[in-house]
Coordinates of C-alpha atoms and ligand atoms in Angstrom, one line a residue:
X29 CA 0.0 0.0 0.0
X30 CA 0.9 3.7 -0.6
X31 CA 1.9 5.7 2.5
X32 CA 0.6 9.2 2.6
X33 CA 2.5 11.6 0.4
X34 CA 5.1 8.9 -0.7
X35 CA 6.2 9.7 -4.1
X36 CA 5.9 7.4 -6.8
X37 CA 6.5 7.4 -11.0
X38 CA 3.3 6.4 -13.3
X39 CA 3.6 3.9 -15.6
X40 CA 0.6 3.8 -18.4
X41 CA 1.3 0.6 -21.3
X42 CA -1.5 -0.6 -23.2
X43 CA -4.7 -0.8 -20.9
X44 CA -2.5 -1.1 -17.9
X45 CA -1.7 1.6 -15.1
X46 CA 0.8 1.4 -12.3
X47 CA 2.2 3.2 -9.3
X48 CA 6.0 2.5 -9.0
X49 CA 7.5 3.7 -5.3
X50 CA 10.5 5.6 -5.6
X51 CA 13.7 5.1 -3.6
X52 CA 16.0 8.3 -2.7
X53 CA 19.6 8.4 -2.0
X54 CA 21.5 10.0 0.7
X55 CA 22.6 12.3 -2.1
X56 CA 19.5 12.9 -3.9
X57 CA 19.9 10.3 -5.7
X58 CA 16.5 8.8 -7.7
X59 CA 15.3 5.7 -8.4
X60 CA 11.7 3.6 -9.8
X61 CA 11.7 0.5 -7.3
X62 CA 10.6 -2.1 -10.6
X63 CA 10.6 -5.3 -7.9
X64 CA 6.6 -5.6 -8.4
X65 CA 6.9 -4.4 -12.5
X66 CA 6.5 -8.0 -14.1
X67 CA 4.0 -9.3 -11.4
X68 CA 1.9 -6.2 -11.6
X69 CA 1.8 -5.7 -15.9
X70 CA 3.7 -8.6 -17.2
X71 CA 6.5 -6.1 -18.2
X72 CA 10.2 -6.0 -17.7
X73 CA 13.1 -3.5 -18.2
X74 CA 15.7 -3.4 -21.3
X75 CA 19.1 -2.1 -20.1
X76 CA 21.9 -4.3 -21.6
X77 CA 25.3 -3.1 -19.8
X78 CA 22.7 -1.7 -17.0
X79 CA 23.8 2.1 -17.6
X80 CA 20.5 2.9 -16.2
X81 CA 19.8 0.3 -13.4
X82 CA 20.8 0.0 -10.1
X83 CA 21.2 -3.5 -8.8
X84 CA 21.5 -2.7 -5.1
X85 CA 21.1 0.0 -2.3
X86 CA 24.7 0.6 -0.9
X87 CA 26.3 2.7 2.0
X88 CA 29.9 1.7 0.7
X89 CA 30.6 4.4 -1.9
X90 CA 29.2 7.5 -3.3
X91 CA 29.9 9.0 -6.8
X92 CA 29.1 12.1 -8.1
X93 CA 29.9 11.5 -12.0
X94 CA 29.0 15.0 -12.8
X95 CA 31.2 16.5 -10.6
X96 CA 33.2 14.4 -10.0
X97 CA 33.2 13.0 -6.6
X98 CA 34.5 10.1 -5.0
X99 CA 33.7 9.0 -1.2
X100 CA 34.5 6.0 0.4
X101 CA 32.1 5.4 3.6
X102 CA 31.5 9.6 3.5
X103 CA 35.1 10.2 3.2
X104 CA 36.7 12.0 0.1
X105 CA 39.9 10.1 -1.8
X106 CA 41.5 13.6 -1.7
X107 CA 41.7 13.3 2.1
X108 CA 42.3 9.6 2.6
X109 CA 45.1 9.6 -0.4
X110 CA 46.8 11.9 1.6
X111 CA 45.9 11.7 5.2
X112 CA 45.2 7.7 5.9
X113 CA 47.1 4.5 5.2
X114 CA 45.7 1.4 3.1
X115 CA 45.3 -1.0 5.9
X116 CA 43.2 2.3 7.5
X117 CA 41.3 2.7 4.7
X118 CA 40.7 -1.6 3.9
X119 CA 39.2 -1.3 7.4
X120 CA 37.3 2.1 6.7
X121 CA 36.0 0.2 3.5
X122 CA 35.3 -3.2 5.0
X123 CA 34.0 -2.6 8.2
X124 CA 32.2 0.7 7.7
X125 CA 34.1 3.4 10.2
X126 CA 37.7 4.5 10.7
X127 CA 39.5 2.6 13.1
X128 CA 40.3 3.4 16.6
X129 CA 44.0 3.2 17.2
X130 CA 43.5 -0.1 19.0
X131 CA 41.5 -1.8 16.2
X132 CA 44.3 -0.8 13.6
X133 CA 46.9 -2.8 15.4
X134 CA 44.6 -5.4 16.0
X135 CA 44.1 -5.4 12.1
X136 CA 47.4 -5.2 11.3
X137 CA 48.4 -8.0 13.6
X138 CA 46.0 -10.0 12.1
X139 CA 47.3 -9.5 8.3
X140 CA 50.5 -9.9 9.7
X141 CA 49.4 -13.6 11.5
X142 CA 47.7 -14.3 8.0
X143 CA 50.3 -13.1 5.6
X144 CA 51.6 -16.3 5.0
X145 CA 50.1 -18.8 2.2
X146 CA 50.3 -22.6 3.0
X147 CA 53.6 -24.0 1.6
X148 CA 51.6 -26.7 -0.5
X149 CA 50.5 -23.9 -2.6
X150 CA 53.9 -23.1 -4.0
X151 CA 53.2 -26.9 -5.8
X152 CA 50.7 -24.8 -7.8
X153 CA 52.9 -22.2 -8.5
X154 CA 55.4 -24.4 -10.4
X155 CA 52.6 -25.5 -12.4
X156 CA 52.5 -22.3 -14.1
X157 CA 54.5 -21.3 -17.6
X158 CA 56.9 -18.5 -16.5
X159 CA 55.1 -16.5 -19.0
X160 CA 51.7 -17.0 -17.4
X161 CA 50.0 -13.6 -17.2
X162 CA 49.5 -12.8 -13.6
X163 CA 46.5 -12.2 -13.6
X164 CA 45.3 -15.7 -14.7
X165 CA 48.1 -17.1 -11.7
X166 CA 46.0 -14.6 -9.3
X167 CA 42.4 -15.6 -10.0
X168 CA 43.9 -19.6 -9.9
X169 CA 45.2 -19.4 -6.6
X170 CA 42.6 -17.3 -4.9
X171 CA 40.1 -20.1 -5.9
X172 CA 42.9 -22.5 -4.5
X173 CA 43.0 -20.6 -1.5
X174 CA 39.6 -21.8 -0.2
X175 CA 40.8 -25.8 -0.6
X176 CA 43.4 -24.9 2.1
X177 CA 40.7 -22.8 4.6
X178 CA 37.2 -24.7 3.7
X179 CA 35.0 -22.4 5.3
X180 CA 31.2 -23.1 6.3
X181 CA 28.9 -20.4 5.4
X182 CA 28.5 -18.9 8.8
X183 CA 29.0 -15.1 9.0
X184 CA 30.6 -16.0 12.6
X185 CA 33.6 -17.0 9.8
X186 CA 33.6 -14.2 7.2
X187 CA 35.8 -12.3 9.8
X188 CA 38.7 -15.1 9.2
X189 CA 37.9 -14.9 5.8
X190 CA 38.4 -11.8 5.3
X191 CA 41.8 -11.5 7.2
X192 CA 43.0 -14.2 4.8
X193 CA 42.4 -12.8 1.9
X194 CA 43.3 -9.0 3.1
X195 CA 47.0 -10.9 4.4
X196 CA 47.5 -13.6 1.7
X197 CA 46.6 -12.4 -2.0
X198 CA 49.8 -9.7 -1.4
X199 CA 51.5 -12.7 -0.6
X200 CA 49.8 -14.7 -3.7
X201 CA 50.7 -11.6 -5.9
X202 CA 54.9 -11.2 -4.8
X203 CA 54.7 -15.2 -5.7
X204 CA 53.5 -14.9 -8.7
X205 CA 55.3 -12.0 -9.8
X206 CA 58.8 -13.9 -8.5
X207 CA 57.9 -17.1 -9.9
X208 CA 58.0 -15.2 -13.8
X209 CA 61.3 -13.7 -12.9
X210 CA 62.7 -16.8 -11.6
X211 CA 63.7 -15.4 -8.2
X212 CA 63.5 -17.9 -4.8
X213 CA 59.8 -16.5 -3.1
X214 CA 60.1 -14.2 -0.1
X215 CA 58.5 -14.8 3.3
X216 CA 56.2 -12.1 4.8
X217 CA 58.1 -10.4 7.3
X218 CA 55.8 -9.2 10.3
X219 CA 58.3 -6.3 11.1
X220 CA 57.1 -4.7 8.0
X221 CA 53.9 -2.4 7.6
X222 CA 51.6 -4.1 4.8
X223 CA 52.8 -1.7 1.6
X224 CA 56.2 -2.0 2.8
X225 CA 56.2 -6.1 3.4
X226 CA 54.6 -6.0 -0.1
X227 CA 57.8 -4.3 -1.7
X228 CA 60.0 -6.8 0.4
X229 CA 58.4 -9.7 -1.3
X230 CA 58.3 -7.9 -4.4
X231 CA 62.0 -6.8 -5.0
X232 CA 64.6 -8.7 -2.3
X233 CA 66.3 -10.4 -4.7
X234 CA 66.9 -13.2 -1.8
X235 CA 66.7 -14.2 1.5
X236 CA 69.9 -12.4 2.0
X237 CA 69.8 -9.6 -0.1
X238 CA 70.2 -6.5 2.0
X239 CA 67.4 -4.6 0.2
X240 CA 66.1 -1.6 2.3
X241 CA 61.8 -0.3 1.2
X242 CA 62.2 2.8 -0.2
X243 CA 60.2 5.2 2.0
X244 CA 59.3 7.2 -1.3
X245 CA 58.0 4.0 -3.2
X246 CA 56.0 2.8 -0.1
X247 CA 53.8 6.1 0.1
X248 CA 53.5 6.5 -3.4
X249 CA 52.6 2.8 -3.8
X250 CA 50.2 3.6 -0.3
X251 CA 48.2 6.6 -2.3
X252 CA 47.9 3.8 -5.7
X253 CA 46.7 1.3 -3.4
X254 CA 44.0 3.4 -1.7
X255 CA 42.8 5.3 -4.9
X256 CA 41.8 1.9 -6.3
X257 CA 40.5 0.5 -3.6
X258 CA 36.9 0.4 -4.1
X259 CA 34.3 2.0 -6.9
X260 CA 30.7 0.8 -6.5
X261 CA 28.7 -1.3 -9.0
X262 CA 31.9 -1.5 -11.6
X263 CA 32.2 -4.6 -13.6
X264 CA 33.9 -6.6 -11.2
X265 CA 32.1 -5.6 -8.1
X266 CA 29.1 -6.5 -10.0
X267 CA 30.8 -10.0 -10.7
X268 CA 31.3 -10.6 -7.1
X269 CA 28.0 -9.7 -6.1
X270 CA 26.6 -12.1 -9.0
X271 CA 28.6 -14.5 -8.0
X272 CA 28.6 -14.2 -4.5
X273 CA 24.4 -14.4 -4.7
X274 CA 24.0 -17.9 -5.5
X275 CA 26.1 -18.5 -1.6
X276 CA 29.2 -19.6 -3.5
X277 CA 32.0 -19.0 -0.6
X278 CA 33.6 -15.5 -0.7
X279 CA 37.2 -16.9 -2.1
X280 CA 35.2 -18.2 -5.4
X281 CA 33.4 -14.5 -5.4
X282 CA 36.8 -13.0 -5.5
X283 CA 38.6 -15.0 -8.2
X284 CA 35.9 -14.0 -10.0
X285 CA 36.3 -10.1 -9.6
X286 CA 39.7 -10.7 -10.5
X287 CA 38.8 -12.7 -13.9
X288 CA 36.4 -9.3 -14.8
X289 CA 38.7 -6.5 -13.6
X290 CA 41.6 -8.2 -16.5
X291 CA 39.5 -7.2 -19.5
X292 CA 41.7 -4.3 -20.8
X293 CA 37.9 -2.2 -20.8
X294 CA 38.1 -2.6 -17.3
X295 CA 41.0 -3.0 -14.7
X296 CA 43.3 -4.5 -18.0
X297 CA 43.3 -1.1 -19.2
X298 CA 46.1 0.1 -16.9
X299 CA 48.6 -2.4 -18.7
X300 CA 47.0 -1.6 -22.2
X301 CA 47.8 2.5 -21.8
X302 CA 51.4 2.0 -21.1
X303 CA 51.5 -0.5 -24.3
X304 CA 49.6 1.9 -26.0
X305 CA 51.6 4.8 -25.2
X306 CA 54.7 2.5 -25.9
X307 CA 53.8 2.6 -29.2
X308 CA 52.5 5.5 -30.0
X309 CA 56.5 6.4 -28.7
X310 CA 57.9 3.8 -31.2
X311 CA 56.4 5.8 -34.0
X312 CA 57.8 8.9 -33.4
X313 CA 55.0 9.9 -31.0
X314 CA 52.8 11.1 -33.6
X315 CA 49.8 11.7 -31.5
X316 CA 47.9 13.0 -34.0
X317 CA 47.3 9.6 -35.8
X318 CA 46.6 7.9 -33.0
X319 CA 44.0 10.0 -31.8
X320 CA 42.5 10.1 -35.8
X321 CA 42.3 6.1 -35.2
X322 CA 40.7 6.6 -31.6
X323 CA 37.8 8.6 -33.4
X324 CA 37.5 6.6 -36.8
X325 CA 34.3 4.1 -36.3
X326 CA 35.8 1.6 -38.5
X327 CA 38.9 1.2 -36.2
X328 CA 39.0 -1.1 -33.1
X329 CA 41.5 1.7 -31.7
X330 CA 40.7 3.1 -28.3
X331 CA 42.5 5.6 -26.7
X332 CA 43.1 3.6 -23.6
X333 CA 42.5 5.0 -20.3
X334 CA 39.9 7.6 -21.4
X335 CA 36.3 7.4 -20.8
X336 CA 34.3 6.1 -18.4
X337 CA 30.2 4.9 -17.8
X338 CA 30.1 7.2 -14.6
X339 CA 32.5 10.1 -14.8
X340 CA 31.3 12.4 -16.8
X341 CA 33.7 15.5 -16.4
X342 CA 36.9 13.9 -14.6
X343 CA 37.7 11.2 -12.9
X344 CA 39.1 12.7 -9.4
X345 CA 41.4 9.5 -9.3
X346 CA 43.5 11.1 -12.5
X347 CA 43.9 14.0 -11.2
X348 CA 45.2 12.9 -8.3
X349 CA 47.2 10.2 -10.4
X350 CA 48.7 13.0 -12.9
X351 CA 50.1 15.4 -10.3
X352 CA 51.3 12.2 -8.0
X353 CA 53.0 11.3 -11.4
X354 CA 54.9 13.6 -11.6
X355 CA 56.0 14.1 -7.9
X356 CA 57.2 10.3 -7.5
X357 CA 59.4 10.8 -11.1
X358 CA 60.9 14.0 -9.3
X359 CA 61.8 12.3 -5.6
X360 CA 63.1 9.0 -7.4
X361 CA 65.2 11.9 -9.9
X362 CA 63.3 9.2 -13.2
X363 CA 62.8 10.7 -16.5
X364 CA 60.1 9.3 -18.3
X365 CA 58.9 10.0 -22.0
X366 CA 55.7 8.2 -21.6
X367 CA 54.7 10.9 -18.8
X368 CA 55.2 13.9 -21.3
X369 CA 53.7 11.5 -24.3
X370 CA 50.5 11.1 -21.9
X371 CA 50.3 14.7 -20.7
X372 CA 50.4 16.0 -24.4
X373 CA 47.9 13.0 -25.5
X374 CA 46.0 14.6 -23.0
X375 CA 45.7 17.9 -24.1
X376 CA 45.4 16.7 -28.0
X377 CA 41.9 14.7 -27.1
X378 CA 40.1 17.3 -24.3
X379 CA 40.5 19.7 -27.2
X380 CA 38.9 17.5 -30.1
X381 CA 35.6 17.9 -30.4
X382 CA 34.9 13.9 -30.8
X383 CA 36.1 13.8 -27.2
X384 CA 34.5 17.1 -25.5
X385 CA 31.0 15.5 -27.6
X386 CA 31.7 12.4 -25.9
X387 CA 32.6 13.6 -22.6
X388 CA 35.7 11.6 -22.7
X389 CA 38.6 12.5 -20.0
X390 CA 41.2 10.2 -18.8
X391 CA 40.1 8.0 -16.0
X392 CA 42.0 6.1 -13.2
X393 CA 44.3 3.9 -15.5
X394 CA 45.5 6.6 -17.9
X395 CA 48.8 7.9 -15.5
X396 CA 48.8 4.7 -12.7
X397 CA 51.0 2.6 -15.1
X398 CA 53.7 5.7 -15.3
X399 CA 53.6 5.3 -11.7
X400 CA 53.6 2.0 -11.3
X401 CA 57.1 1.7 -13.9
X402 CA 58.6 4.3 -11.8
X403 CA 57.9 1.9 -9.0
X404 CA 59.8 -1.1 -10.8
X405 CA 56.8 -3.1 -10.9
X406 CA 56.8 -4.6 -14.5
X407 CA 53.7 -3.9 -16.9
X408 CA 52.3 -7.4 -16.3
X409 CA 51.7 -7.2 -12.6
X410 CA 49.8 -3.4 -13.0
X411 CA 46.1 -5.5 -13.2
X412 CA 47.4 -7.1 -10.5
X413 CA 48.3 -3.7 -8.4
X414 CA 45.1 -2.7 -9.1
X415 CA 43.7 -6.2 -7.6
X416 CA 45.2 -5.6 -4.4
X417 CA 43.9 -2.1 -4.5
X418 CA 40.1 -3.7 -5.1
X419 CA 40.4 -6.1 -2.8
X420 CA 39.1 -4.5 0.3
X421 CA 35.7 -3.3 -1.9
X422 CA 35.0 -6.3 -3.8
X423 CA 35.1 -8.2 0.1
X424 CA 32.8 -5.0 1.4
X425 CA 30.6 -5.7 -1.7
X426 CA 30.1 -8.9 -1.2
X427 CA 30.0 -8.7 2.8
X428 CA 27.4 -5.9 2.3
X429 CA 25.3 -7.9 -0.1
X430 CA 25.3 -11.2 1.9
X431 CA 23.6 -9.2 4.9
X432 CA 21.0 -7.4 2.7
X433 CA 17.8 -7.8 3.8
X434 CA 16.8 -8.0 0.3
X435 CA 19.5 -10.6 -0.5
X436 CA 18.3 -12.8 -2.9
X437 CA 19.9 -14.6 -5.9
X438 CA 21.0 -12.7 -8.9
X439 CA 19.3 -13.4 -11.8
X440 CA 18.5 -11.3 -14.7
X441 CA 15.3 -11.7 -17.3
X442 CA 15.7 -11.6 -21.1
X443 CA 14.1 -10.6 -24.5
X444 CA 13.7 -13.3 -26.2
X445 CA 14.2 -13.1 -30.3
X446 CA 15.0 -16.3 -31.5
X447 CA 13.2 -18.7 -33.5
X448 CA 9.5 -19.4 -32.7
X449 CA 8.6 -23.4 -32.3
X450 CA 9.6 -25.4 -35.3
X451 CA 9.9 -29.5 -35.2
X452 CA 13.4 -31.4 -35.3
X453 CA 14.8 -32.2 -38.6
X454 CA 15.9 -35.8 -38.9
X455 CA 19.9 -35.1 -40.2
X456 CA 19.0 -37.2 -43.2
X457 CA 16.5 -34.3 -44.1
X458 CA 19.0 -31.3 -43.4
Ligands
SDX525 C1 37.9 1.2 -15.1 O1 33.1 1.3 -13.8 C2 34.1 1.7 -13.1 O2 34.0 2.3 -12.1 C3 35.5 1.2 -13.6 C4 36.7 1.7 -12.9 C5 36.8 1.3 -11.5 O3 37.5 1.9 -10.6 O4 36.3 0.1 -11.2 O5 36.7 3.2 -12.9 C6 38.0 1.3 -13.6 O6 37.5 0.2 -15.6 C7 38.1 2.5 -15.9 C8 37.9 2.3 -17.4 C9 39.2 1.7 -18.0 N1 38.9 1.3 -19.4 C10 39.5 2.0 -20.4 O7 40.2 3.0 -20.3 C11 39.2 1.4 -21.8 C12 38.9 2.6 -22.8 N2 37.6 3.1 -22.4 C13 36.4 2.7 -23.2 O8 36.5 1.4 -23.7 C14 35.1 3.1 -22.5 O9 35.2 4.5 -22.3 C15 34.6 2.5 -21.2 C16 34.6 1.0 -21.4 C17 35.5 2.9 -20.1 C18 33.2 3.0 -21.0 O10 32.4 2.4 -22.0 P1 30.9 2.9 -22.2 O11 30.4 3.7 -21.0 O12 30.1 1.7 -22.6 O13 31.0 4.0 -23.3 P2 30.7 3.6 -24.8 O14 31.6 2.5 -25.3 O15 29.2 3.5 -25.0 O16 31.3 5.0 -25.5 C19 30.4 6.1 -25.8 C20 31.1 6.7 -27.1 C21 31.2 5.8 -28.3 O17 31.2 6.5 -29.4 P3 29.8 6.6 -30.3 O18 29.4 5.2 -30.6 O19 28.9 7.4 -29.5 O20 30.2 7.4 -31.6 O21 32.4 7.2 -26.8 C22 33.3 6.4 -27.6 C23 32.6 5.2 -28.1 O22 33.1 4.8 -29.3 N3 34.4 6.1 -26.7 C24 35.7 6.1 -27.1 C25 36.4 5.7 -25.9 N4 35.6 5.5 -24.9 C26 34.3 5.7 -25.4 N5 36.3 6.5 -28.2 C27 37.7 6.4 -28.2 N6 38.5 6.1 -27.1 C28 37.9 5.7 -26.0 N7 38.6 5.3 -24.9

């Protein structure tokens, strides 16, 4: 029943006539609640790639595409890029509130107790080609993950869960990244902070190489970690709510995000600028052509990194991303040509027409990978940086969507617009 004054969107089809309640953000936001359409006139919705459907109520994350805006439990990136640290803001993300100083170093400890992966799963590691991509040695093992803590699906568990897959997919990604190189794995060390036990793993040669974390790399590599660390209803998060809906346990939820967040439309696209910035460098950095391609209908060119279904104006990330760019190249006294190549890219496509038409600005991957090879992380492993980033929102997804009162299991309708009934064909008649 309608309560008094409740607002509500008409809906007149054919001979039919329907009330549909509307549901308001925090922020203003609008929506037409369609959970009674189908029962009430036998009609659905038609949004393929869901531009125009939400799928969920969320408190996690609010953006303002229009402006701009990018909040994280209320909080703004601006201020927690420069004022928190990741394991601050994977709590903040997961559990809903900053922590107190006491629950941080309980947190930390945790990750730190949990850091390590089971030494069985190095058997799987081996199994890999040294030229396996990352990504597909991420996704593998996260899956594997849950054969070494089988977990009951009891919400008294998804703490432990949680920790284990906060502490060990660093762990799984340093493996993976050592096992392409050839280099022996290193331990988590508990004397490190998470970013810098990362780098440990990353680049100590072995056990006794005397290599020191650059403090410089370990805050830069601290603001990556946090501006990627969670962004609503994005492809992946979607996958790990889908996924996660049918009560699958939350490691299968996650090596599914993973799988989604590689397509180079998605999280892949942070390895896919730098290779197409490579090569617009290899041919003499004429910009100009590439950006013709970019624009020309009957190419498969993109101009990688730009656009985005949600920012409309800028994407607060690569702003943040561009000037950080260019301080990180300063302290570590690197020279890059890709930076100036992607800064003057830049300014060639917010001053074409096809792009200002199209609303197209660079989004979150366009600089990261500059930042990331200023880092010495190697352009395979940037999908993977931007995994460990996601982690902590793809969990808070998935948590938040397991204790939603409307939890129930994902599953889309269709339009049908195949063939109508027609009887087999013995093959003797085809
Ligand atoms: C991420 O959703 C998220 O929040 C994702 C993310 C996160 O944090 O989780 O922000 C991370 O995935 C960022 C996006 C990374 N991907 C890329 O940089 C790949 C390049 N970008 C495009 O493929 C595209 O812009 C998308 C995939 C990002 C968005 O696709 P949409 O919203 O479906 O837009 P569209 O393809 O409908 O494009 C609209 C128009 C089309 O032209 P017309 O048909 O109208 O003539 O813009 C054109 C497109 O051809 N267009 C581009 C373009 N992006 C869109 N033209 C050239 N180069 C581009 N990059």
């Amino acid at each position: 029943m309608q309560q008094e004054n409740e607002e509500f969107a008409v809906l007149k089809f054919r001979d039919k006539e329907v009330n549909l309640p509307v549901i308001v953000g925090t922020e203003g936001e609008i929506a037409v609640d369609i959970q009674k359409l189908r029962s009430r006139t036998g009609l659905i919705t038609y949004d393929p790639g869901y531009g125009n459907t939400g799928s969920c109520k969320s408190t996690i994350t609010f953006i303002n595409g229009e402006e701009g805006i990018l909040r994280y439990r209320g909080y703004d990136i601006r201020e927690l890029a420069e004022k928190a640290s990741f394991t601050e803001v994977m709590y903040l993300i997961v559990f809903g509130k900053l922590p107190k100083e006491s629950e941080l170093k309980e947190f930390e400890h945790d990750l730190k107790e949990n850091a390590m992966i089971h030494e069985d799963m190095k058997k799987f590691f081996e199994g890999f080609p040294a030229n396996a991509h990352p990504m597909a040695v991420l996704s593998s093992m996260i899956t594997a993950l849950s054969t070494f803590h089988p977990i009951p699906d009891d919400p008294s568990h998804f703490r432990q869960d949680i920790i284990n897959l906060l502490a060990k997919v660093k762990t799984i990604a340093a493996y993976s990244y050592k096992k392409s190189i050839g280099q022996p794995y290193i331990y988590p060390d508990p004397n490190l902070d998470y970013v810098g036990d990362f780098l440990n793993m990353m680049f100590k040669k072995s056990p006794n190489d005397p290599y020191k974390v650059n403090p410089v790399i370990e805050k830069a590599l601290n603001k990556l970690l946090i501006l990627h660390a969670e962004h609503e209803q994005n492809c992946s998060a979607s996958t790990v709510r889908m996924v996660g809906s049918s009560k699958g346990n939350l490691y299968s939820a996650i090596s599914a995000g993973v799988s989604a967040l590689w397509g180079p439309l998605h999280g892949g696209a942070n390895q896919a600028v730098i290779e197409m910035l490579e090569q617009i460098h290899a041919d003499g950095d004429n910009i100009e052509k590439y950006v013709e391609m970019a624009k020309d209908p009957n190419s498969d060119f993109r101009l990688m990194g730009f656009g985005h279904r949600v920012y409309k104006n800028f994407d607060p990330r690569a702003l943040i991303l561009k000037q950080a760019a260019d301080d990180i190249l300063n302290e570590l006294g690197l020279q890059d040509p890709l930076l100036d190549l992607a800064k003057r890219l830049e300014e060639v496509a917010l001053n074409d027409e096809y792009f200002i038409k199209r609303r197209l600005y660079p989004n979150v991957d366009f600089y990261s990978g500059i930042i990331y090879r200023a880092l010495g992380i190697p352009k395979e492993m940037f999908t993977v940086m931007f995994a460990l980033g996601r982690l902590p929102g793809w969990i808070a997804q998935w948590k938040e969507m397991r204790e939603d009162p409307d939890f129930r299991i994902h599953r889309p309708r269709q339009i049908y617009i195949g063939e109508t009934e027609r009887p087999f064909v013995p093959i003797s008649q085809r």
